Every structure is written in structure tokens, then in C-alpha cells.
XYZ file of C-alpha atoms in Angstrom:
459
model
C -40.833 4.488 36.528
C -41.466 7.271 33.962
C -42.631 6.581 30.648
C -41.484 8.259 26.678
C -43.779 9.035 24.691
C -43.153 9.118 20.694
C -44.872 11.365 18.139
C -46.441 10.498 15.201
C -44.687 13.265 13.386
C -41.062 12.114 15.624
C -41.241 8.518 14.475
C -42.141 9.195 11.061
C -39.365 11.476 10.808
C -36.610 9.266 12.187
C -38.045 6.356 9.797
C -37.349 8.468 7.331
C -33.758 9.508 8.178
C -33.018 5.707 7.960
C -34.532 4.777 5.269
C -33.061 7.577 3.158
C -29.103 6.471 4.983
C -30.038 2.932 3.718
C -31.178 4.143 0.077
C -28.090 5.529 0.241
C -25.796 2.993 0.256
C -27.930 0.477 -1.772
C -27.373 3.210 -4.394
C -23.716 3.462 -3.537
C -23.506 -1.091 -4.001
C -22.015 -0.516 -0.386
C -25.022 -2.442 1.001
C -22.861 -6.118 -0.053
C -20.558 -5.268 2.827
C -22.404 -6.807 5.491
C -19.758 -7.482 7.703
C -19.216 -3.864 8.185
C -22.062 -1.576 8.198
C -25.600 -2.736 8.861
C -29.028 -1.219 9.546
C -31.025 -3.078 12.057
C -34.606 -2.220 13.490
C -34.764 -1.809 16.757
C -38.479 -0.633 18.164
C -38.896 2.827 17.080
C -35.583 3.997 15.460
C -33.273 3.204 13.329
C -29.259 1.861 14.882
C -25.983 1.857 12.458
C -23.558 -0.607 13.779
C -20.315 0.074 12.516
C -17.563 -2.778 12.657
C -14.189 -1.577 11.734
C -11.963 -4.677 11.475
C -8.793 -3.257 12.186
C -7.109 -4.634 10.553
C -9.236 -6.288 7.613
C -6.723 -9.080 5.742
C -7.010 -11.637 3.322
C -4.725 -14.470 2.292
C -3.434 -14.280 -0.996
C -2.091 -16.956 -3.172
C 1.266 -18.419 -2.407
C 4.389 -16.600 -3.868
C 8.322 -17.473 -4.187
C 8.471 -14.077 -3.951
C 7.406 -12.696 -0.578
C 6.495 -16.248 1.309
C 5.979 -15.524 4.582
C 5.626 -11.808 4.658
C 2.728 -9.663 5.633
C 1.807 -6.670 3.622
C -0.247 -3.967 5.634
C -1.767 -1.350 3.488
C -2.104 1.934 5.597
C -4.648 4.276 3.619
C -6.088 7.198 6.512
C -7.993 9.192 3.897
C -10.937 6.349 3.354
C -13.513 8.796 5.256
C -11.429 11.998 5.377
C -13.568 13.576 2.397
C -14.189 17.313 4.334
C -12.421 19.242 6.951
C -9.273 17.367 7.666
C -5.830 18.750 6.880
C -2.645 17.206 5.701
C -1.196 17.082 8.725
C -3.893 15.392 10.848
C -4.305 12.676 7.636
C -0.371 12.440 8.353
C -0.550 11.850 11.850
C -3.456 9.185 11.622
C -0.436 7.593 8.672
C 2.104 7.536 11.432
C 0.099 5.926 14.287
C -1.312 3.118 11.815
C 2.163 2.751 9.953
C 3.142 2.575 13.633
C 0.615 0.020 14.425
C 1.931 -2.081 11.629
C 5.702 -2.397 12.032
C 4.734 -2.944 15.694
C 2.971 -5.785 14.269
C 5.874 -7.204 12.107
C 3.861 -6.402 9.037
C 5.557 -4.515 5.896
C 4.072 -1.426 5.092
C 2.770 0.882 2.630
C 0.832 3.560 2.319
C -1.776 4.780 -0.142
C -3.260 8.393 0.119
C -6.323 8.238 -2.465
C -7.807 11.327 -1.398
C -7.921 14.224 0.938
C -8.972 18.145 0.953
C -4.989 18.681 1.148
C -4.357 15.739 -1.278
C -6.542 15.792 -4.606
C -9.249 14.504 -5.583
C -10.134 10.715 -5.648
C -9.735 8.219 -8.338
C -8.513 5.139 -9.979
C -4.835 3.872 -9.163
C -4.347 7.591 -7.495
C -1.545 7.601 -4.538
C -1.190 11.256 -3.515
C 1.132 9.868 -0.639
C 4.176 9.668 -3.363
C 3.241 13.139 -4.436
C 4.805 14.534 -1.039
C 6.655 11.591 0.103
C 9.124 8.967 -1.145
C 7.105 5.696 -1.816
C 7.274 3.131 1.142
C 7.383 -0.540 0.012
C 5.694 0.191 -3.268
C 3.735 -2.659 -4.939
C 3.998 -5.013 -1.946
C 0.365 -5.181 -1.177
C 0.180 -7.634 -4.811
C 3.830 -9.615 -3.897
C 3.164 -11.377 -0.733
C 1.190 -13.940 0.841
C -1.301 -11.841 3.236
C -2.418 -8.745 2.747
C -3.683 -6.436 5.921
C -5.566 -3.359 5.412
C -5.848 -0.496 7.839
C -9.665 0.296 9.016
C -11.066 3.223 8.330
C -10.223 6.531 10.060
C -10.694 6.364 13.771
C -12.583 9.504 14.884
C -15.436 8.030 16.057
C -14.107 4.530 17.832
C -12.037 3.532 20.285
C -9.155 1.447 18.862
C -6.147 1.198 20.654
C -3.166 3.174 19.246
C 0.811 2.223 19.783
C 1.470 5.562 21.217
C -1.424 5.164 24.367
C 0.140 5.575 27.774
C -2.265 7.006 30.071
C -4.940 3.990 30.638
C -7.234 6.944 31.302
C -6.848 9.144 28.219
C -8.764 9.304 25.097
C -8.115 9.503 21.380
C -5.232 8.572 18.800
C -2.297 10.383 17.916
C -4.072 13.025 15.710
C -5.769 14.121 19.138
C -3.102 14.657 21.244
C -2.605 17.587 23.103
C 0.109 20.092 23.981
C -1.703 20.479 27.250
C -2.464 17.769 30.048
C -6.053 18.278 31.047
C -6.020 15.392 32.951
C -6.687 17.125 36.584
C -8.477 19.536 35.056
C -11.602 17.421 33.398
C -13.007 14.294 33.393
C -12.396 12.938 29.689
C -9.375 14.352 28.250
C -6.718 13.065 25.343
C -3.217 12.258 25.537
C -1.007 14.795 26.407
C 2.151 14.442 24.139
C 4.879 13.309 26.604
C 8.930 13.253 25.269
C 8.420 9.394 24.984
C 5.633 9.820 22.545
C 7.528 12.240 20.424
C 10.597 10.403 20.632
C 8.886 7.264 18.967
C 6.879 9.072 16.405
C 10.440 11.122 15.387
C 11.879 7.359 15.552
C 9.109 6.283 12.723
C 9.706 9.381 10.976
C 13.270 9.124 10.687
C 13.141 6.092 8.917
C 9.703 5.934 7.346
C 8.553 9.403 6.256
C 10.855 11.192 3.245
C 9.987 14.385 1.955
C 9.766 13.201 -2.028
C 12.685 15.039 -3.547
C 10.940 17.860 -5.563
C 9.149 18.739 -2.040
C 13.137 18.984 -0.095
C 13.961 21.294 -2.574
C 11.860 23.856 -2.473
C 12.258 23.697 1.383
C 15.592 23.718 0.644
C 15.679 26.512 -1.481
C 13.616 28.944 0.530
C 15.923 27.497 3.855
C 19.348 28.782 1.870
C 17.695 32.150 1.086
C 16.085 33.420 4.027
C 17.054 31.480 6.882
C 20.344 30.085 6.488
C 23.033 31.294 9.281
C 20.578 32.767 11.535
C 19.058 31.746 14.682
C 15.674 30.577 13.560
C 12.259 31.541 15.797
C 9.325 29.669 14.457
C 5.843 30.966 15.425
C 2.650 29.075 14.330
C -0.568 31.357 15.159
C -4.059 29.997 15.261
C -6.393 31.987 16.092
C -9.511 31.655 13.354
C -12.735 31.263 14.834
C -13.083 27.378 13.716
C -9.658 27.122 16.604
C -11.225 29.745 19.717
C -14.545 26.870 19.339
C -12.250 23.748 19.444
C -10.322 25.364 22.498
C -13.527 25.853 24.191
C -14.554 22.611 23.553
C -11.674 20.859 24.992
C -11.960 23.581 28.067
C -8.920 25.042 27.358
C -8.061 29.091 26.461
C -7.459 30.579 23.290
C -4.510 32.679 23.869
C -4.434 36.184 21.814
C -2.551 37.879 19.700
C -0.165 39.510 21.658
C 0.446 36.334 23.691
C 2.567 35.274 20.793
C 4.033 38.671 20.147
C 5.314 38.641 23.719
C 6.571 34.813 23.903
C 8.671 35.461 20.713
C 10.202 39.201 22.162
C 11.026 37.051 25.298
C 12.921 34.308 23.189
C 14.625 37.359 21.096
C 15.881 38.939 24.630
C 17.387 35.271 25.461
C 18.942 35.646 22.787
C 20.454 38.848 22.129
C 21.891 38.577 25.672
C 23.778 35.219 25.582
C 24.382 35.716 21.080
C 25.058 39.145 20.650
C 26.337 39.062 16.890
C 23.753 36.651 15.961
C 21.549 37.228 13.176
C 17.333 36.503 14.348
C 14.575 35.689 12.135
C 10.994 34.683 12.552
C 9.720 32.011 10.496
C 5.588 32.797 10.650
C 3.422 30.295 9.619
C -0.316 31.818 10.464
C -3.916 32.032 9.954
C -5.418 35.475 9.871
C -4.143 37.892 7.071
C -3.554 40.746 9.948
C -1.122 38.608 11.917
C 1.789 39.086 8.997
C 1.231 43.144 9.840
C 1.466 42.762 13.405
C 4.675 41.158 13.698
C 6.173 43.173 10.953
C 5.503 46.109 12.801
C 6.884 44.668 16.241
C 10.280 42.764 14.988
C 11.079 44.653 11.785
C 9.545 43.740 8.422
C 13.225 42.248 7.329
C 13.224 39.791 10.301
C 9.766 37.751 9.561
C 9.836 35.437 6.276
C 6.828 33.463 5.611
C 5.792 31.012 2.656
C 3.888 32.489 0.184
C 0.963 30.017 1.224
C -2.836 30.994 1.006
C -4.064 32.042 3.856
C -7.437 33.018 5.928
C -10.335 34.087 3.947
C -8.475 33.029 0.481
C -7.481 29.407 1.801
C -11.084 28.597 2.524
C -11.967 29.282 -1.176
C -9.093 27.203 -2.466
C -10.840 24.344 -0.040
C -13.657 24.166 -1.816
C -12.062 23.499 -4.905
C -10.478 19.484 -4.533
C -8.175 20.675 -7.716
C -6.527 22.838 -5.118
C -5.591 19.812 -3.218
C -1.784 19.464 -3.806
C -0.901 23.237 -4.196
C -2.490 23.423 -0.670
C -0.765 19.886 0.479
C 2.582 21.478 -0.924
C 2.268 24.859 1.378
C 1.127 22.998 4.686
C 3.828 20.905 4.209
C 6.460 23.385 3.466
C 5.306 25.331 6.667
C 5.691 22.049 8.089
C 9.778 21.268 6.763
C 10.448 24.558 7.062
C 9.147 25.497 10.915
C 10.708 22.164 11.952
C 14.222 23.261 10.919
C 14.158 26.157 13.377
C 15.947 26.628 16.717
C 12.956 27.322 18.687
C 9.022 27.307 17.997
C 6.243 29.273 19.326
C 2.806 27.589 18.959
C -0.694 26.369 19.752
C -2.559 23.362 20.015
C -2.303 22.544 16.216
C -1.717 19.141 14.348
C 0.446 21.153 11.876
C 2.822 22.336 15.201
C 2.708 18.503 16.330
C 3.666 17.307 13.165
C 7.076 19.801 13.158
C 7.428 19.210 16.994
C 8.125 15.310 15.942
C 10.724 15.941 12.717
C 12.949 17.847 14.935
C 13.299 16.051 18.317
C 15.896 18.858 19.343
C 13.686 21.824 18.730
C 12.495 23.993 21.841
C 8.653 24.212 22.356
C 7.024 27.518 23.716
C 2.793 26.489 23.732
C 2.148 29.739 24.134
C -1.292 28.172 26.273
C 0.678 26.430 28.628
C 2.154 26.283 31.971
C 5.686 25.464 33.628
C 4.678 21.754 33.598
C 3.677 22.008 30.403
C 6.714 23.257 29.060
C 9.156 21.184 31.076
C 7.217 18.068 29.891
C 6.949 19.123 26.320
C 11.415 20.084 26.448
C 12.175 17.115 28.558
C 14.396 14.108 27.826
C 12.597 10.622 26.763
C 13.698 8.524 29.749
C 14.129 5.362 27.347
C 15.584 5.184 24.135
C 13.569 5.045 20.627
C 15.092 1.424 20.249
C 13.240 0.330 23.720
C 10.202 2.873 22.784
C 9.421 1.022 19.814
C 10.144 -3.056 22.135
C 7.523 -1.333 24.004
C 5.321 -0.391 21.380
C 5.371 -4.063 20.523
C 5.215 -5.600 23.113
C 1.991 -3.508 23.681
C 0.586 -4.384 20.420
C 1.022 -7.985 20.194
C -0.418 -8.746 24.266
C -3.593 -7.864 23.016
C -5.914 -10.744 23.152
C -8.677 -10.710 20.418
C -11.529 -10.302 22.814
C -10.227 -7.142 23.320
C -9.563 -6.578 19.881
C -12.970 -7.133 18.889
C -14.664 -5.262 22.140
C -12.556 -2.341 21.072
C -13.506 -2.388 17.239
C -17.267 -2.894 17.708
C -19.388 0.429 18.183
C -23.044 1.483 17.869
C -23.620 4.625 16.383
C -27.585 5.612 17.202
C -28.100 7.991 14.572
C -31.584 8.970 15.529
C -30.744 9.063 19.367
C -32.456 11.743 21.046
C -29.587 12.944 23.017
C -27.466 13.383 20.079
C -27.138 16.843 18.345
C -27.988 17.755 14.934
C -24.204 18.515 14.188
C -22.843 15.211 15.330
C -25.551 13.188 13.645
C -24.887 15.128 10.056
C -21.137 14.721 10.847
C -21.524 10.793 10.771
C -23.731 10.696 8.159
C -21.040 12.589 6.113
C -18.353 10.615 7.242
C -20.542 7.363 5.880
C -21.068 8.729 2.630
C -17.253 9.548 2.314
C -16.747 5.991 2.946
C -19.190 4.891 0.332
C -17.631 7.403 -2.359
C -13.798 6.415 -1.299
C -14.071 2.234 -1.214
C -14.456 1.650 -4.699
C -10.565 3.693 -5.293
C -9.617 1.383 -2.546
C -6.556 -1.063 -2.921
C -8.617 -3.227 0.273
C -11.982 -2.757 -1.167
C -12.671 -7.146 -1.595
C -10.817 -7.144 1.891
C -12.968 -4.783 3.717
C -16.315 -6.515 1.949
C -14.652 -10.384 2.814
C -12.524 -10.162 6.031
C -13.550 -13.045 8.251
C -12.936 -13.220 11.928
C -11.304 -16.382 11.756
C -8.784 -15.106 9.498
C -7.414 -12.212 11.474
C -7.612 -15.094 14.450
C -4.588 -16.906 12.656
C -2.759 -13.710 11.209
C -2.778 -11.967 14.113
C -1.787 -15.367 16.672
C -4.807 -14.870 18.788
């Protein structure tokens, strides 16, 4: 039996570290929520057990009005405060808007803030800024109100578009690629059932608001109009090669995507002879736009006049920069998603496009032949049964596993955690504390008791 020995120096230090986390949200009044984040001592260090009741409700006072009827608030941006783009904030939307109607709740959903939003504050809903409003108001008109938990990076809740027992993650971690005989712990691969459901929510959930369609609209009539459409998403910033390596997959290059997009063009050209091509390039790196210029013809590639590289990461820093940001993602988004055929990546933005156009042909420029006959296949059930599925799924849930799935410990002075990951929490904690208080389910997320959810949820 071996022993551990702790310094003087180590102990102090990871005192310390707690001590400052719980100064912090005494400061912050966050300290009141007891049911949710708590600091215990445990021997030599510090432990911050996180509960995310998902989903937190409260029962309202009775109304004529809405008797019966469950409102479920969906707000994804609670601990979003750094690094997250519109559309992984919109995916995380669409699996807990999912999650909801699943649930035979009414939804709506509040963006408050986001780096691709704006920045936070009283009564702010950034969500109608891009989209048409979804059941506004009916959080304050019905019986029961349930509230989305916060964002689900770090625990493993179940999502409504799981189907691989063995896979990991929510629908903002999906993959293009299936890793599953290639490593151990791997996410989802995105399957033609998965994107026929989320297309299904999308269809009749998420509306472009109508100042957003038309500039899509506009810039569709002018440069794209009447030709056969190629759109071509290229990552390749260093922040993508590092999360490629991490998930043990390959960064493809350059001319990977140069040469998948000639090979579409050939296709073609030999079955559409008198058919006008253009590229649609949505990318990264300020050299890419000079690259394909040069290889298809400077009149053939359109692009957004979106910031990009080295000038995007300044506007990041600035939260005024939110929407104008928000508004060129999304247009990328609208606008690669009305194309014939689309040459991509691993990329949330690529996912999100994949999923408005359920007829357009994917080309993951890192995949193989199974990849890409999964990825262009048929759903074997239709979105109707998908979503009695989905359901079905949802509602056999018994609370024990509810409540084994929403409980984790977070160690944040474990030795075998890194530097990084620790910060990252940390951060994520104190985006928390700084979003609750612009919360519509701030009272619900400080008073949700288990024996309430027991009765709303019929477990």
C-alpha cells in the first residue's frame, strides 16, 4: 500500500484556491443557492459539487389563462460567457428545445448573452434579434414554469438525439466522423436520423427573424441565384488542427478542399454542361479567399463580407461586436445551407447548415466512404416517428436516473487535473455567477425542490 504525501506549500496553496472560488461567489450573492453549487471540506482539498437540476421548475399561481400548460424556458447562454460561437449556443437551443417538446412542455427561448450575441443585461433576449420569437411571454401565463439547466459541457445529461448507448456528448459535440472503432471514448457521430429530427425541429421551431431572411435573401438573388451552388466551409486556424488532434482525428489541408470542390465541378460540367457554377466560401484564414480565386476564377467564388482570421479575433474581444458577428455567422449559415452541395470540416457552423437543408450533399473533406454514405443516406423512419421516439425516450426515464445523471463532482484541486481544465471551470462558474441575476429562472434555479420536479415530471 503506498502512501501521498502533501506539502506544506501544496496544501496551503489548494486552501487557497478554494477559499478565493468561495469569496467569489459570496461576493457574487450566488452563495444562497445551496441547492446547486456547494463547497464542502473534504481532508486536504477543497470539492465543488455541481447539481444541475435539469430541468429546475416551479409552480406558479393558478391562471384561466394557460391552466394546465407547462412553460419550459430554454436559455443555453447561462455559462457561455467566452469562446463559444453562435452556432454551438444554437445547437445546445435545439437539443434542449428538443428536450422540451419531447416533454410536452411549451417552449421559449431566451438568449441573454453570448460572444456572438451581445452583451448581458436586464430584460435582454438576443434570440429575437436573429430569430422569430417562440411562445413569447409564456414563461409569466401558465401554471408551471420549467427552466433549462445550465449549459452541459461538463455533465452527462441525457440528450433526445442519443443513439449509441456508448457515445458521449450532446448535440453541439457531434461529429461528422464515427470514431467509434477507432478510440475508446468518442461522441455521436451524426447519423441521417439525427439530422432528420433536428431539420424536423427546425422546420417548425427556428425562423430566421425577417430583417436576417433578407439580407440572405438579397445577397442569394445577386450572386447565386440560377447557378449550381458549391458551398465550401474551411477550418483550418490553429485553435481547429488542436481540437482535431484532440479528438484523434486529421486536420485535412488546404488543398484537400481545393481538390474535393474541382472533383464536384468535373461532376458537374460532365452531366450540366450549360450550367452556370459558383462557390459559396465561408472560411477562416485570410489566404484561403486567394487560393481559390486563383484555382476556380475570381468571378466564380462569392463570400460574405464577414470578418475574418486575425480581424475576427479582435472584434471578439469587444461584446459590442456581438450581433454584427451573430449576423455574419449566421448569414454564412442561411446562405451555405441553400447550396446544392457542401464541402466541409468538423465544424458546428457546417452542422448547423447540414440540418436546414436535409437535401443538401455532404463532402467532409476528413472522411471516408462510410462516412460519406452515412452522412448522404436516407433516415430509415420518418421525422413524425423520429420525434414518437424522441419521446418515448424522454419520458421512460425514471428519476433515479435523472438524478444519477444530473449529479457531478468537479475536484477542482485534483492532482490529476490540468491547469487548463481547472481555469476552464472556474471560468465557466464565474460566468454563471455574472449571467443568473439577467436570468428569467433565477428564484427557480435558487428554489427548485426535488419533490417538485417528482410530480411535474410523473416520476
Amino acid at each position: 500500500m503506498s502512501r501521498h504525501f502533501v506539502s506544506t506549500k501544496m496544501l496551503f496553496d489548494k486552501v487557497l484556491f478554494g477559499l478565493v472560488l468561495v469569496m467569489l461567489l459570496v461576493c457574487s450573492g450566488y452563495m444562497t443557492l445551496t441547492d446547486n453549487v456547494f463547497y464542502k471540506r473534504n481532508a486536504s482539498n477543497f470539492e465543488m459539487d455541481i447539481e444541475t437540476k435539469n430541468p429546475v421548475a416551479r409552480t406558479q399561481r393558478h391562471t384561466r389563462e394557460r391552466e394546465g400548460e407547462v412553460a419550459c424556458v430554454v436559455e443555453p447562454a447561462l455559462t457561455s460567457c467566452g469562446g463559444i460561437g453562435f452556432a454551438s449556443v444554437l445547437l445546445q437551443t435545439i437539443d434542449d428545445l428538443t428536450t422540451c417538446l419531447a416533454r410536452g412542455f411549451t417552449p421559449t427561448v431566451i438568449w441573454m448573452a453570448c460572444d456572438s450575441c451581445g452583451p448581458s443585461g436586464p430584460g435582454r433576449n438576443y434570440w429575437t434579434w436573429y430569430f422569430e420569437a417562440i411562445n413569447p411571454g409564456i414563461e409569466n401565463r401558465t401554471d408551471t414554469r420549467v427552466c433549462m439547466g445550465i449549459s452541459r459541457e461538463y455533465f452527462d445529461l441525457t440528450s433526445a438525439y442519443r443513439t449509441r448507448p456508448g457515445a458521449e456528448g450532446k448535440l453541439v459535440d457531434f461529429r461528422f466522423a464515427d470514431m467509434e472503432n477507432q478510440i475508446s471514448s468518442y461522441f455521436q457521430p451524426i447519423t441521417a436520423e439525427i439530422r432528420a429530427l433536428v431539420s424536423h425541429v427546425i422546420s417548425g421551431y427556428i425562423k430566421p427573424a425577417p430583417r436576417v431572411q433578407k439580407m440572405v435573401d438579397t445577397f442569394y438573388q445577386s450572386f447565386m441565384a440560377g447557378r449550381i451552388n458549391i458551398g465550401v466551409h474551411v477550418r483550418l486556424l490553429e485553435e481547429h488542427v488542436e481540437e482535431m488532434t484532440i479528438m484523434g482525428q486529421k486536420t485535412p489541408k488546404l488543398q484537400d478542399f481545393l481538390r474535393t470542390t474541382k472533383h464536384i465541378m468535373d461532376d458537374i460540367k460532365a452531366e450540366k454542361a450549360d450550367k452556370e457554377i459558383r462557390i459559396f466560401l465561408a472560411y477562416d484564414r485570410d489566404d484561403i479567399i486567394a487560393s481559390f480565386e486563383e484555382e476556380f476564377g475570381k468571378d466564380n467564388v462569392v463570400h460574405t463580407s464577414a470578418f475574418r482570421g486575425i480581424e475576427m479575433d479582435k472584434r471578439l474581444e469587444d461584446k459590442v461586436w456581438g450581433r454584427h458577428l451573430g449576423d455574419q455567422v449566421f448569414m454564412d449559415i442561411l446562405l451555405m445551407s441553400r447550396c446544392d452541395y457542401l464541402v466541409h470540416d468538423e465544424s458546428n457552423v457546417v452542422a448547423v447548415a447540414y440540418c436546414f437543408n436535409p437535401e443538401i450533399q455532404s463532402y467532409f473533406v476528413s472522411g471516408d466512404a462510410s462516412d460519406h454514405k452515412r452522412l448522404n443516406g436516407q433516415s430509415r423512419d420518418s421525422p413524425v416517428e423520429l420525434f414518437r421516439q424522441a419521446v418515448a425516450k424522454e419520458t421512460r426515464i425514471s428519476w433515479d436516473q435523472l438524478e444519477k445523471q444530473k449529479m457531478i463532482s468537479l475536484s477542482i484541486t485534483d492532482p490529476s487535473m490540468s491547469g487548463d481544465d481547472r481555469q476552464e471551470i472556474v471560468e465557466r462558474m464565474r460566468c454563471f455567477v455574472r449571467n443568473v441575476k439577467w436570468s428569467r429562472c433565477g428564484r427557480e434555479f435558487a428554489a427548485s425542490k426535488r419533490e417538485n420536479l417528482r410530480a411535474l415530471m410523473g416520476v
